[in-house]
Structures are given as structure tokens and as C-alpha cells.
Short mmCIF file of C-alpha atoms and ligand atoms in Angstrom, two decimals:
data_model
loop_
_atom_site.label_atom_id
_atom_site.label_comp_id
_atom_site.label_asym_id
_atom_site.label_seq_id
_atom_site.Cartn_x
_atom_site.Cartn_y
_atom_site.Cartn_z
CA MET U 13 -298.41 123.14 127.39
CA ARG U 14 -297.02 119.66 126.65
CA GLN U 15 -298.72 116.43 125.71
CA LEU U 16 -296.75 114.37 128.22
CA ILE U 17 -294.45 115.01 131.17
CA ILE U 18 -292.51 112.09 132.63
CA ILE U 19 -291.21 112.57 136.17
CA GLY U 20 -288.22 110.37 136.97
CA SER U 21 -285.10 109.22 135.16
CA GLY U 22 -284.61 105.60 136.18
CA PRO U 23 -285.27 102.64 133.88
CA ALA U 24 -289.05 103.23 134.14
CA GLY U 25 -288.94 106.92 133.23
CA TYR U 26 -286.47 106.54 130.37
CA THR U 27 -288.25 103.51 128.89
CA ALA U 28 -291.56 105.38 129.03
CA ALA U 29 -289.77 108.24 127.25
CA ILE U 30 -288.41 105.97 124.51
CA TYR U 31 -291.88 104.60 123.76
CA ALA U 32 -293.64 107.97 124.07
CA ALA U 33 -291.06 109.73 121.89
CA ARG U 34 -291.38 107.06 119.20
CA ALA U 35 -295.15 107.64 119.33
CA ASN U 36 -294.49 111.35 118.56
CA LEU U 37 -295.59 112.55 122.00
CA SER U 38 -292.40 114.69 122.37
CA PRO U 39 -292.16 113.90 126.08
CA LEU U 40 -290.50 116.19 128.56
CA LEU U 41 -288.64 114.11 131.12
CA ILE U 42 -287.76 115.74 134.44
CA ALA U 43 -284.64 113.92 135.58
CA SER U 44 -283.88 115.60 138.96
CA SER U 45 -281.01 117.99 139.58
CA VAL U 46 -278.78 115.73 141.66
CA GLU U 47 -279.83 112.13 141.17
CA ALA U 48 -280.49 111.93 137.43
CA GLY U 49 -280.44 108.30 136.34
CA GLY U 50 -282.04 106.88 139.46
CA GLU U 51 -280.70 104.16 141.72
CA LEU U 52 -278.61 102.44 139.07
CA MET U 53 -276.28 105.44 139.20
CA ASN U 54 -275.16 104.11 142.59
CA THR U 55 -274.62 100.58 141.34
CA THR U 56 -271.52 98.97 139.93
CA ASP U 57 -271.92 95.83 137.82
CA VAL U 58 -275.42 95.20 136.51
CA GLU U 59 -275.27 91.52 135.58
CA ASN U 60 -278.94 90.75 135.06
CA TYR U 61 -280.08 93.32 132.53
CA PRO U 62 -280.76 91.33 129.34
CA GLY U 63 -278.61 92.17 126.36
CA PHE U 64 -275.39 92.65 128.32
CA PRO U 65 -273.94 89.14 128.78
CA GLU U 66 -270.70 90.53 130.24
CA GLY U 67 -272.60 92.93 132.54
CA ILE U 68 -272.54 96.71 132.39
CA GLN U 69 -271.85 99.44 134.93
CA GLY U 70 -275.05 101.10 136.26
CA PRO U 71 -274.15 104.67 135.16
CA ALA U 72 -273.14 103.42 131.69
CA LEU U 73 -276.49 101.65 131.32
CA MET U 74 -278.38 104.80 132.32
CA ALA U 75 -276.38 106.89 129.84
CA LEU U 76 -277.53 104.48 127.11
CA PHE U 77 -281.16 104.75 128.29
CA GLN U 78 -280.93 108.54 128.12
CA ALA U 79 -279.27 108.58 124.69
CA GLN U 80 -281.97 106.27 123.32
CA ALA U 81 -284.77 108.45 124.76
CA GLU U 82 -283.19 111.64 123.37
CA ARG U 83 -282.58 110.08 119.97
CA PHE U 84 -286.33 109.91 119.38
CA GLY U 85 -287.14 113.40 120.63
CA THR U 86 -287.34 113.31 124.44
CA THR U 87 -286.34 116.57 126.11
CA VAL U 88 -284.50 115.89 129.38
CA VAL U 89 -284.64 118.60 132.05
CA LEU U 90 -282.16 118.43 134.94
CA ASP U 91 -284.29 119.92 137.69
CA ASP U 92 -286.34 118.74 140.66
CA VAL U 93 -290.10 118.67 140.79
CA THR U 94 -291.27 120.60 143.83
CA LYS U 95 -295.04 120.43 143.33
CA VAL U 96 -297.58 118.60 141.20
CA GLU U 97 -301.25 119.44 140.63
CA LEU U 98 -302.65 116.37 138.95
CA ASP U 99 -306.42 116.69 139.04
CA GLY U 100 -308.27 118.39 136.21
CA ASP U 101 -307.67 118.07 132.49
CA VAL U 102 -304.48 120.14 132.58
CA LYS U 103 -301.75 118.83 134.87
CA LYS U 104 -299.30 121.28 136.45
CA VAL U 105 -295.72 120.40 137.37
CA THR U 106 -293.61 122.97 139.21
CA LEU U 107 -289.80 122.79 139.06
CA GLY U 108 -287.06 123.86 141.46
CA SER U 109 -286.45 126.81 139.13
CA GLY U 110 -289.93 128.06 140.03
CA GLU U 111 -291.32 127.44 136.56
CA THR U 112 -294.64 125.59 136.22
CA ILE U 113 -295.13 123.42 133.14
CA GLU U 114 -298.53 122.19 132.02
CA SER U 115 -299.37 118.96 130.26
CA LEU U 116 -302.30 116.77 129.29
CA ALA U 117 -300.78 113.62 130.78
CA VAL U 118 -298.16 112.75 133.39
CA ILE U 119 -296.19 109.57 133.99
CA TYR U 120 -295.01 109.41 137.59
CA ALA U 121 -291.84 107.30 137.83
CA THR U 122 -290.01 108.70 140.84
CA GLY U 123 -288.71 105.36 142.13
CA SER U 124 -287.80 104.89 145.77
CA ALA U 125 -285.58 106.49 148.38
CA TYR U 126 -283.10 104.75 150.68
CA ARG U 127 -284.56 103.72 154.00
CA LYS U 128 -282.94 104.92 157.20
CA LEU U 129 -282.40 102.91 160.39
CA GLY U 130 -283.82 105.68 162.56
CA VAL U 131 -281.13 105.35 165.24
CA GLU U 132 -279.11 107.87 167.22
CA GLY U 133 -276.06 109.11 165.33
CA GLU U 134 -277.40 108.24 161.87
CA ASP U 135 -278.27 111.76 160.69
CA ARG U 136 -275.48 113.46 162.63
CA LEU U 137 -272.77 111.20 161.17
CA SER U 138 -274.24 111.01 157.67
CA GLY U 139 -271.35 111.89 155.34
CA HIS U 140 -268.92 111.37 158.26
CA GLY U 141 -268.75 107.61 158.11
CA VAL U 142 -272.43 106.81 157.60
CA SER U 143 -273.32 106.27 153.95
CA TRP U 144 -276.05 104.83 151.72
CA CYS U 145 -273.82 104.50 148.65
CA ALA U 146 -270.81 102.19 148.47
CA THR U 147 -269.86 103.25 144.96
CA CYS U 148 -269.87 106.91 146.02
CA ASP U 149 -268.03 106.60 149.32
CA GLY U 150 -266.21 103.25 149.36
CA PHE U 151 -262.96 104.88 148.30
CA PHE U 152 -262.72 106.76 151.63
CA PHE U 153 -262.41 103.50 153.57
CA ARG U 154 -259.14 102.11 152.23
CA GLU U 155 -257.73 99.53 154.68
CA LYS U 156 -260.45 100.39 157.25
CA VAL U 157 -262.82 98.13 159.14
CA ILE U 158 -266.40 98.91 158.16
CA ALA U 159 -269.85 97.32 158.17
CA VAL U 160 -272.90 97.02 155.95
CA VAL U 161 -276.38 96.69 157.48
CA GLY U 162 -279.04 94.67 155.65
CA GLY U 163 -279.78 91.21 154.29
CA GLY U 164 -280.98 91.89 150.75
CA ASP U 165 -279.22 91.94 147.39
CA SER U 166 -278.16 95.54 147.93
CA ALA U 167 -276.36 94.70 151.17
CA MET U 168 -274.54 91.72 149.58
CA GLU U 169 -273.55 93.79 146.58
CA GLU U 170 -272.32 96.70 148.70
CA ALA U 171 -270.36 94.40 151.02
CA ASN U 172 -268.64 92.67 148.12
CA PHE U 173 -267.84 95.95 146.43
CA LEU U 174 -266.47 97.47 149.64
CA THR U 175 -263.93 94.67 150.06
CA LYS U 176 -262.04 96.32 147.20
CA PHE U 177 -261.14 99.07 149.66
CA ALA U 178 -261.74 97.96 153.25
CA SER U 179 -259.57 95.51 155.18
CA LYS U 180 -262.71 93.94 156.68
CA VAL U 181 -266.44 94.27 156.12
CA TYR U 182 -268.96 93.08 158.72
CA LEU U 183 -272.39 92.29 157.34
CA ILE U 184 -274.91 93.02 160.06
CA HIS U 185 -278.39 91.57 159.68
CA ARG U 186 -281.29 91.35 162.12
CA SER U 187 -282.05 87.65 161.57
CA GLU U 188 -280.51 84.52 160.06
CA ASN U 189 -282.74 84.70 157.02
CA LEU U 190 -281.29 86.70 154.20
CA ARG U 191 -283.55 88.10 151.53
CA ALA U 192 -280.73 88.22 149.01
CA SER U 193 -280.65 85.85 146.05
CA GLU U 194 -278.57 82.67 146.44
CA ILE U 195 -275.88 83.80 144.02
CA MET U 196 -275.35 87.11 145.86
CA GLN U 197 -275.32 85.42 149.29
CA GLU U 198 -272.81 82.83 148.10
CA ARG U 199 -270.51 85.47 146.70
CA ALA U 200 -270.52 87.30 150.03
CA ARG U 201 -270.00 84.08 152.03
CA GLN U 202 -267.01 83.14 149.93
CA ASN U 203 -265.38 86.54 150.27
CA PRO U 204 -262.69 86.16 152.97
CA LYS U 205 -262.94 89.83 153.96
CA ILE U 206 -266.66 89.58 154.82
CA GLU U 207 -267.83 88.40 158.24
CA PHE U 208 -271.54 87.88 158.85
CA VAL U 209 -272.91 89.28 162.12
CA LEU U 210 -276.40 87.81 162.28
CA ASN U 211 -279.32 88.31 164.66
CA LYS U 212 -278.12 91.81 165.50
CA VAL U 213 -279.67 95.25 165.15
CA VAL U 214 -277.79 98.53 165.26
CA GLU U 215 -279.04 100.48 168.25
CA ARG U 216 -276.75 103.50 168.04
CA ILE U 217 -273.98 104.81 165.84
CA ASP U 218 -271.08 106.22 167.84
CA GLY U 219 -268.54 108.92 167.06
CA ASP U 220 -268.04 112.65 167.63
CA GLU U 221 -266.79 113.89 164.26
CA LEU U 222 -266.46 110.52 162.51
CA VAL U 223 -267.95 107.08 163.06
CA THR U 224 -266.02 105.06 165.63
CA GLY U 225 -268.38 102.13 166.07
CA VAL U 226 -271.89 100.83 166.58
CA GLN U 227 -273.83 99.56 169.54
CA LEU U 228 -275.55 96.26 168.70
CA ARG U 229 -278.40 94.36 170.33
CA ASP U 230 -278.84 90.62 169.82
CA THR U 231 -282.36 89.92 168.53
CA VAL U 232 -282.40 86.43 170.12
CA ASP U 233 -281.08 86.92 173.65
CA GLY U 234 -281.21 90.72 173.94
CA SER U 235 -277.51 91.02 174.83
CA GLU U 236 -275.65 94.22 173.94
CA SER U 237 -272.26 94.48 172.26
CA HIS U 238 -270.06 97.07 170.61
CA LEU U 239 -268.29 96.87 167.26
CA GLU U 240 -265.46 99.27 166.41
CA LEU U 241 -265.81 100.60 162.89
CA SER U 242 -264.69 103.48 160.69
CA GLY U 243 -267.76 103.40 158.51
CA LEU U 244 -271.30 102.09 158.30
CA PHE U 245 -273.11 101.52 155.01
CA ILE U 246 -276.89 101.25 155.32
CA ALA U 247 -278.61 99.00 152.76
CA VAL U 248 -281.98 98.15 154.32
CA GLY U 249 -284.20 98.73 151.31
CA SER U 250 -286.07 101.75 150.15
CA ASP U 251 -289.50 103.37 150.23
CA PRO U 252 -291.50 104.67 147.27
CA ARG U 253 -291.06 108.41 146.66
CA VAL U 254 -294.66 109.56 146.91
CA HIS U 255 -294.48 112.66 149.12
CA LEU U 256 -295.49 115.00 146.26
CA VAL U 257 -298.65 113.05 145.44
CA HIS U 258 -300.03 112.52 148.96
CA GLY U 259 -303.70 113.48 148.97
CA GLN U 260 -303.85 113.36 145.16
CA LEU U 261 -303.08 109.78 144.16
CA ASP U 262 -304.45 106.73 145.94
CA LEU U 263 -301.78 104.60 147.61
CA THR U 264 -301.66 100.92 148.54
CA GLU U 265 -301.11 99.57 152.05
CA GLU U 266 -297.43 99.24 151.19
CA GLY U 267 -297.27 102.94 150.36
CA THR U 268 -296.86 102.48 146.62
CA ILE U 269 -299.08 104.23 144.06
CA LYS U 270 -302.27 102.29 143.45
CA VAL U 271 -302.96 101.43 139.83
CA ASP U 272 -305.85 99.78 138.05
CA GLY U 273 -305.05 96.06 137.61
CA ARG U 274 -302.04 95.43 135.39
CA SER U 275 -302.29 98.89 133.86
CA SER U 276 -300.42 102.02 134.98
CA ARG U 277 -303.64 104.04 135.43
CA THR U 278 -303.92 105.82 138.77
CA ASN U 279 -307.16 107.12 140.27
CA LEU U 280 -306.76 110.36 138.26
CA PRO U 281 -307.42 110.36 134.50
CA GLY U 282 -304.26 111.21 132.54
CA VAL U 283 -301.93 110.30 135.40
CA PHE U 284 -299.93 107.08 135.11
CA ALA U 285 -297.36 105.45 137.38
CA ALA U 286 -294.35 103.32 136.50
CA GLY U 287 -291.45 101.52 138.15
CA ASP U 288 -290.57 101.10 141.83
CA VAL U 289 -293.06 103.78 142.88
CA LEU U 290 -295.87 101.27 142.20
CA ASP U 291 -294.01 98.00 142.74
CA PRO U 292 -293.47 96.70 146.28
CA THR U 293 -292.38 93.26 145.08
CA TYR U 294 -290.11 92.87 142.06
CA ARG U 295 -288.23 96.15 141.87
CA GLN U 296 -285.71 95.20 139.20
CA ALA U 297 -284.33 97.45 136.47
CA VAL U 298 -285.90 95.23 133.85
CA THR U 299 -289.34 95.12 135.51
CA ALA U 300 -289.21 98.91 135.93
CA ALA U 301 -288.42 99.23 132.22
CA GLY U 302 -291.40 96.99 131.40
CA SER U 303 -293.59 99.09 133.66
CA GLY U 304 -292.40 102.24 131.84
CA THR U 305 -293.51 100.67 128.59
CA VAL U 306 -296.98 100.00 130.00
CA ALA U 307 -297.27 103.60 131.20
CA ALA U 308 -296.23 105.04 127.84
CA LEU U 309 -298.77 102.87 126.00
CA ASP U 310 -301.51 103.82 128.49
CA ALA U 311 -300.64 107.51 128.15
CA GLU U 312 -300.69 107.18 124.36
CA HIS U 313 -304.17 105.62 124.47
CA TYR U 314 -305.38 108.31 126.87
CA LEU U 315 -304.10 111.14 124.66
CA ALA U 316 -305.66 109.49 121.61
CA SER U 317 -309.02 109.48 123.43
CA LEU U 318 -308.98 113.26 124.02
CA PRO U 319 -310.69 115.67 121.61
CA ARG U 320 -308.34 116.35 118.68
CA ASP U 321 -308.28 120.13 119.12
CA ILE U 322 -307.06 119.86 122.72
CA VAL U 323 -304.13 117.65 121.72
CA ALA U 324 -303.41 119.81 118.66
CA ASN U 325 -303.24 122.91 120.89
CA ALA U 326 -300.80 121.15 123.22
CA VAL U 327 -298.61 120.07 120.31
CA GLU U 328 -298.55 123.60 118.89
CA SER U 329 -297.59 125.21 122.16
CA GLU U 330 -295.00 122.67 123.31
CA THR U 331 -292.33 124.67 125.08
CA VAL U 332 -289.11 123.62 126.74
CA PRO U 333 -288.29 125.05 130.17
CA ALA U 334 -285.38 127.51 130.13
P1 NAP E 428 -284.76 94.42 150.23
O1 NAP E 428 -284.67 93.26 149.34
O2 NAP E 428 -286.07 95.00 150.61
O3 NAP E 428 -283.97 94.03 151.56
C1 NAP E 428 -283.92 94.91 152.66
C2 NAP E 428 -283.14 94.23 153.76
O4 NAP E 428 -282.97 95.17 154.81
C3 NAP E 428 -283.84 93.01 154.34
O5 NAP E 428 -282.87 92.05 154.66
C4 NAP E 428 -284.50 93.57 155.59
O6 NAP E 428 -284.59 92.63 156.63
C5 NAP E 428 -283.50 94.62 156.02
N1 NAP E 428 -284.14 95.71 156.77
C6 NAP E 428 -285.22 96.44 156.41
N2 NAP E 428 -285.47 97.40 157.31
C7 NAP E 428 -284.52 97.25 158.28
C8 NAP E 428 -284.25 97.94 159.49
N3 NAP E 428 -284.98 98.98 159.89
N4 NAP E 428 -283.19 97.52 160.23
C9 NAP E 428 -282.43 96.49 159.84
N5 NAP E 428 -282.63 95.79 158.69
C10 NAP E 428 -283.68 96.18 157.93
O7 NAP E 428 -283.93 95.69 149.67
P2 NAP E 428 -282.66 95.74 148.69
O8 NAP E 428 -281.60 94.83 149.15
O9 NAP E 428 -282.35 97.21 148.61
O10 NAP E 428 -283.20 95.25 147.31
C11 NAP E 428 -284.33 95.91 146.70
C12 NAP E 428 -284.64 95.25 145.38
O11 NAP E 428 -283.58 95.50 144.46
C13 NAP E 428 -284.77 93.73 145.48
O12 NAP E 428 -285.78 93.29 144.64
C14 NAP E 428 -283.43 93.23 145.00
O13 NAP E 428 -283.50 91.94 144.41
C15 NAP E 428 -283.08 94.29 143.97
N6 NAP E 428 -281.61 94.36 143.81
C16 NAP E 428 -281.03 93.52 142.91
C17 NAP E 428 -279.66 93.54 142.74
C18 NAP E 428 -279.05 92.61 141.76
O14 NAP E 428 -279.73 91.72 141.29
N7 NAP E 428 -277.80 92.78 141.39
C19 NAP E 428 -278.86 94.39 143.50
C20 NAP E 428 -279.46 95.22 144.43
C21 NAP E 428 -280.84 95.19 144.59
P3 NAP E 428 -285.82 91.59 156.73
O15 NAP E 428 -285.59 90.61 155.63
O16 NAP E 428 -285.68 91.07 158.09
O17 NAP E 428 -287.06 92.41 156.52
#
């Protein structure tokens, strides 16, 4: 039995761990087996995280988060959570290893997962020219013509990054209105290797073994066209990772976890949410970190409100998964 389990290893999860560890809650943080560190692991320069005026690489920032959490007594487990049972006084979290760990409180900070386009060829050619991660796969497209789909900051960032490798990067977006911040848009517009293809949606991704192109439809006049490409990077946002808590935690209309006002309290006592999984709007590393702080403080107050012997028993029996 633990006092606190934190699920998720992005800025929200690690910040919650730093605060909880410093409050002597000895948190166990489940970081996932393949994607430990969250979305920033797929990012290059992080230029807007305060304290790093020259910017910092996403993976380097996450390594610092982890080191700071561990310094104060967080135990990080590299495994996936396969099941959670969150009602009742004792919460149960089952790992990919098959082990079930119990705790008095849980902070749910699982972030969000990349959205798909839902078009023909997308799944079949995933890993064969279709990618969701420029930093992971950009290298394979040296001197190739490729495209990025999306109009947000992620799409601008990916397109700019990919010009380090590709000879040309089309930026395909379904309207003329970009969601990306001015500075990111401007950087993409001024990059001579980037060409904007606006008012177009991808209808199909073509290729037998590897991507050879995309079929586009104009969103204004409905006309169809074809673009020859060696690769397609999809950056159309992400959806909160809530599949494990369906039927247990209340969700908002946007699909994020519903919390009580500005707190991190979910509908279940002892269960708190933090980061992108509850935030449909701001979704920044720094807001996720702030949200992790709120969750840790709420969890601390919750644990302090429980009968002393229950918490003492949990502290005594704190075990670390093998
Ligand atoms: P986002 O801001 O939600 O943008 C998603 C984009 O994809 C929008 O342009 C949207 O078009 C388009 N889209 C959505 N579904 C689509 C579909 N099915 N087909 C075609 N296009 C589709 O997502 P994001 O760019 O991943 O950014 C998420 C958050 O992270 C934002 O808050 C962003 O500021 C932040 N972020 C910040 C940085 C940075 O500051 N360095 C870098 C990356 C991300 P519509 O506008 O038409 O809906």
C-alpha cells in the first residue's frame, strides 16, 4: 500500500511528484514503458519554459524534471498502467507486469494522445512514411519532399524542424486561419523550404509499401488534387488519454476529466487530475506543471484529512514494484 500513486510522467506528473515528495508522501510515479517523459520527449527546442532564456531541448527538460522528483524521494516505475479501480478508500492500479499496487490517493496525469486524420492509408502506412513525430522520424527524409498536416503550433514547429532534412515541406491546413501563435506562423512563412497549402484536407494517403503522395480536397470549391510526397507528418492536435477511467471519472463535453472548480478534485474522493488530461484550452508545459502542483497540494490535504492510523499503515507498508 502507498500513500500516493501518480500516473503520468509529463510536466504535470513530475511536478506533482516534486511537491508530493517534498511533503514526505513518497510518491510512486508510473512513467509508462515506452513514452516516459510525455509529449516533450518528441519536441526539440522548448523556448517558452521559464528559467531557460536560451531554450532547452524537450528530452533534456524532462530529464531535469525526473531528477528533481527523484531527489526528494519519488520512485519512478517504467511500466504501463493497464487498469485502475478508483472508487473506494483504497485505489488499485494494475501495471503491464500484472502487479496491482494499492494506494490511498491517485493523481491522474496521463496527458493526451496524438489525433489521427482517420483517412485511408493512415494506419497501413504508419511507420512507412506516415509519422506523428518529426524529431523521431525527420532524419529518414533527407532531401525528400514531405508534408505536415495541421495549423497549430505543433504543425509549425514540425514543419520548421523538418526543413533541416527535407528539400521541401508542404504545410497542409484545412482553412486559411491558423491556430498557431504569431511567432511560430511567421517563422514558418519566412522559411523558404515551406510552402503553405491552405483550404485543403487530406482525403487519402497513397502508397503500397511507402508513402507516395496524398489525395487532397479543396474545402472551398470541392476540387480534388494530388500531391506527390515521400512522407506525411500529422500534427492535428491530441485528445486526452482517458480510456482507463471511462465509467469511473466524470468527463467534460470536451472529453477531459471533470474537476471541481479550480481544484484538481475529480468526482471520486482521493482521485485528482492534472495537466492536459483536464485542460482543453491552455495545454502548455508550464500550465501542466502548475496543474501538477495543484494536484499534489490537493492530495496532501486529502491524505491529511484521513484517520491517522490509515495513513500510518500505508506509510509502514510502502512497497516498490519489482
Ligand atoms: P491545436 O492547437 O489543437 O491545433 C490543431 C490543428 O490541427 C488546428 O489547426 C486544427 O484545425 C487542425 N486539425 C484538427 N483536427 C484536424 C483534422 N481532423 N484534419 C485536419 N486538421 C485538423 O494542437 P497543437 O498544434 O498540437 O497544439 C496543442 C497545444 O500545444 C497548443 O496549446 C499549442 O500552443 C501548444 N504547443 C506549443 C508549442 C510551443 O509553444 N512551442 C509547440 C507545440 C504545441 P482547426 O483550427 O481548423 O480546428
